[in-house]
PDB file of C-alpha atoms in Angstrom:
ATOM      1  CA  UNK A1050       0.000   0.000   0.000  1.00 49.00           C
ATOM      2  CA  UNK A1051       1.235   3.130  -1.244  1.00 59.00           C
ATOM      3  CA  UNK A1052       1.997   5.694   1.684  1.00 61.00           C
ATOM      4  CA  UNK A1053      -1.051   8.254   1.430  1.00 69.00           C
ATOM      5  CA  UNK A1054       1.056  11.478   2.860  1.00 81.00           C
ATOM      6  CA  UNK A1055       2.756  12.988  -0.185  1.00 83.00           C
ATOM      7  CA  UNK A1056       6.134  14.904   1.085  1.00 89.00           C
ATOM      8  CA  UNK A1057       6.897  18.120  -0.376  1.00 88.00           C
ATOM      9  CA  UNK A1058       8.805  16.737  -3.516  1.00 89.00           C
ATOM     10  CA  UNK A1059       6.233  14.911  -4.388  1.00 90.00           C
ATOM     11  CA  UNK A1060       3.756  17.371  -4.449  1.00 89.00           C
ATOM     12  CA  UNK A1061       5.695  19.633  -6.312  1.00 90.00           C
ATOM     13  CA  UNK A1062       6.008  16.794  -9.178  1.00 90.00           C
ATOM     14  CA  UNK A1063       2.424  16.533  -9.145  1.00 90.00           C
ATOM     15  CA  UNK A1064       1.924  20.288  -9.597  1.00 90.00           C
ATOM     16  CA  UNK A1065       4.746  20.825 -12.649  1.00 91.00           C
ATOM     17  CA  UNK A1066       2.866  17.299 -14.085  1.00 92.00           C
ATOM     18  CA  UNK A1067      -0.370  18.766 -14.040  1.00 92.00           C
ATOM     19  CA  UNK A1068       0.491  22.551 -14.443  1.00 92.00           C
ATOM     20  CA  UNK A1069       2.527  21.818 -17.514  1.00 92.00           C
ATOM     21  CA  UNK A1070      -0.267  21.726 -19.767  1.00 92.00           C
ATOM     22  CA  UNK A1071      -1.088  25.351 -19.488  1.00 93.00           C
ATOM     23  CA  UNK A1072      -0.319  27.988 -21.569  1.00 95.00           C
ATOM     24  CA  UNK A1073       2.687  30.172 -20.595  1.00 94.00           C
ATOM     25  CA  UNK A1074       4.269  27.566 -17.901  1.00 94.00           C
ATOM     26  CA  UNK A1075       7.900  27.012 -18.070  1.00 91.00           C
ATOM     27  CA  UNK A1076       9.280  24.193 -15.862  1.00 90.00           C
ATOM     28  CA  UNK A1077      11.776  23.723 -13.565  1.00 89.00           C
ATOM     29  CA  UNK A1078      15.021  23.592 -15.369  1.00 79.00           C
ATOM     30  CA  UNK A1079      16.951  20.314 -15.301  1.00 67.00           C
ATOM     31  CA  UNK A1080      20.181  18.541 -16.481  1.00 46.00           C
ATOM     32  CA  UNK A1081      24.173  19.093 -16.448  1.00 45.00           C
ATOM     33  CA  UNK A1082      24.037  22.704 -18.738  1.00 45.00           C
ATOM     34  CA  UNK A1083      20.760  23.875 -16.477  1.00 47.00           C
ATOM     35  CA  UNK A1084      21.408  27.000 -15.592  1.00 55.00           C
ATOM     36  CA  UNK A1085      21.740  27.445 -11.385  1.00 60.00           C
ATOM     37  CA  UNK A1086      20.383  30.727 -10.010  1.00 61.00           C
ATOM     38  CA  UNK A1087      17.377  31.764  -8.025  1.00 64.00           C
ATOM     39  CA  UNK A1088      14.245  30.415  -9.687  1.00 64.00           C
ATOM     40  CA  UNK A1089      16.005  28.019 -11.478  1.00 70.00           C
ATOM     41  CA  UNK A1090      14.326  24.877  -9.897  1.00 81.00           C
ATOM     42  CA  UNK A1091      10.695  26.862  -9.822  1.00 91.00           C
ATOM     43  CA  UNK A1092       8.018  26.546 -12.034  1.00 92.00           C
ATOM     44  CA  UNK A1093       7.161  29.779 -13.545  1.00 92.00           C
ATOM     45  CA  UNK A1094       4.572  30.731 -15.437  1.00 92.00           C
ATOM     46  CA  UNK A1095       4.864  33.313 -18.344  1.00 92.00           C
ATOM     47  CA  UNK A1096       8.504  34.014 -16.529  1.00 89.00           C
ATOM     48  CA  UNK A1097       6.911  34.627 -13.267  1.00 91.00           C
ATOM     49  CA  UNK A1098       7.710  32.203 -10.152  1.00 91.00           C
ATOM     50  CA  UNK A1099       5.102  30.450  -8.882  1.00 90.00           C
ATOM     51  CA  UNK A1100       5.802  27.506  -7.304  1.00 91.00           C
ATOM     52  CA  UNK A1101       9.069  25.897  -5.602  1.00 90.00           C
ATOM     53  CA  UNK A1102      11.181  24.235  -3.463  1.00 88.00           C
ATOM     54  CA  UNK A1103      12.697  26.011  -0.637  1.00 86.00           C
ATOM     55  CA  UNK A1104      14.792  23.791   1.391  1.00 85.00           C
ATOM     56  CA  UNK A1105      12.753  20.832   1.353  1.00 84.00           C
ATOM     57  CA  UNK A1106       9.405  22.987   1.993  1.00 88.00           C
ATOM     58  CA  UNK A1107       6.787  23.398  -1.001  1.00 88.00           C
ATOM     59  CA  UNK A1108       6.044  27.561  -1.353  1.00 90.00           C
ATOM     60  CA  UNK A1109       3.189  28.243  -3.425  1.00 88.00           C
ATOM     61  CA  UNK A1110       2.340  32.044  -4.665  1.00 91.00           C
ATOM     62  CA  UNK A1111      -1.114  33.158  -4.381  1.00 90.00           C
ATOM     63  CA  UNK A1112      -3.245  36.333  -4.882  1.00 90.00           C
ATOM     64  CA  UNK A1113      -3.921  38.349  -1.727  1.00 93.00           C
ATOM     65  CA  UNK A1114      -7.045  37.792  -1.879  1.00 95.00           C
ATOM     66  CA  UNK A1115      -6.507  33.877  -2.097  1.00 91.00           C
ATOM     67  CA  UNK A1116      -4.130  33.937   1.219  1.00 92.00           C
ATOM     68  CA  UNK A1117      -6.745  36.706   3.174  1.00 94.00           C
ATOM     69  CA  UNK A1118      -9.409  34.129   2.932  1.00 95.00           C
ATOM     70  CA  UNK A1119      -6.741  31.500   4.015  1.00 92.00           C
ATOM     71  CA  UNK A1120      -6.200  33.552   7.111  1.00 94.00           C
ATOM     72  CA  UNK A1121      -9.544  34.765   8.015  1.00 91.00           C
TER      73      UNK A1121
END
């Protein structure tokens, strides 16, 4: 039986599988000439970061109004 908690990794695979299907997402880069900078391992969409990995934690950007519904 497959574990059903997802870790972070994993969760951020399933988002770049299921985001990469719409229009204007880039994603992560990968392979020996990737280039290594900030935003580098984040999907991005139309050039903008939206998702990523921060040391083993999954950060997710969201409108304000998305986050002050979140918090309320």
């Amino acid at each position: 039986m497959e574990d059903p908690i997802l870790t972070s990794e994993k969760r951020f695979a399933v988002i770049v599988e299921e985001m990469l299907a719409s229009p204007g997402v880039t994603p992560p880069a990968d392979g020996a000439g990737a280039k290594r900078g900030f935003g580098a391992s984040a999907l991005k969409v139309y050039d903008k970061i939206f998702a990523m990995l921060v040391r083993g934690s999954l950060v997710l950007k969201l409108p304000r109004s998305t986050v002050d519904a979140l918090v309320d």
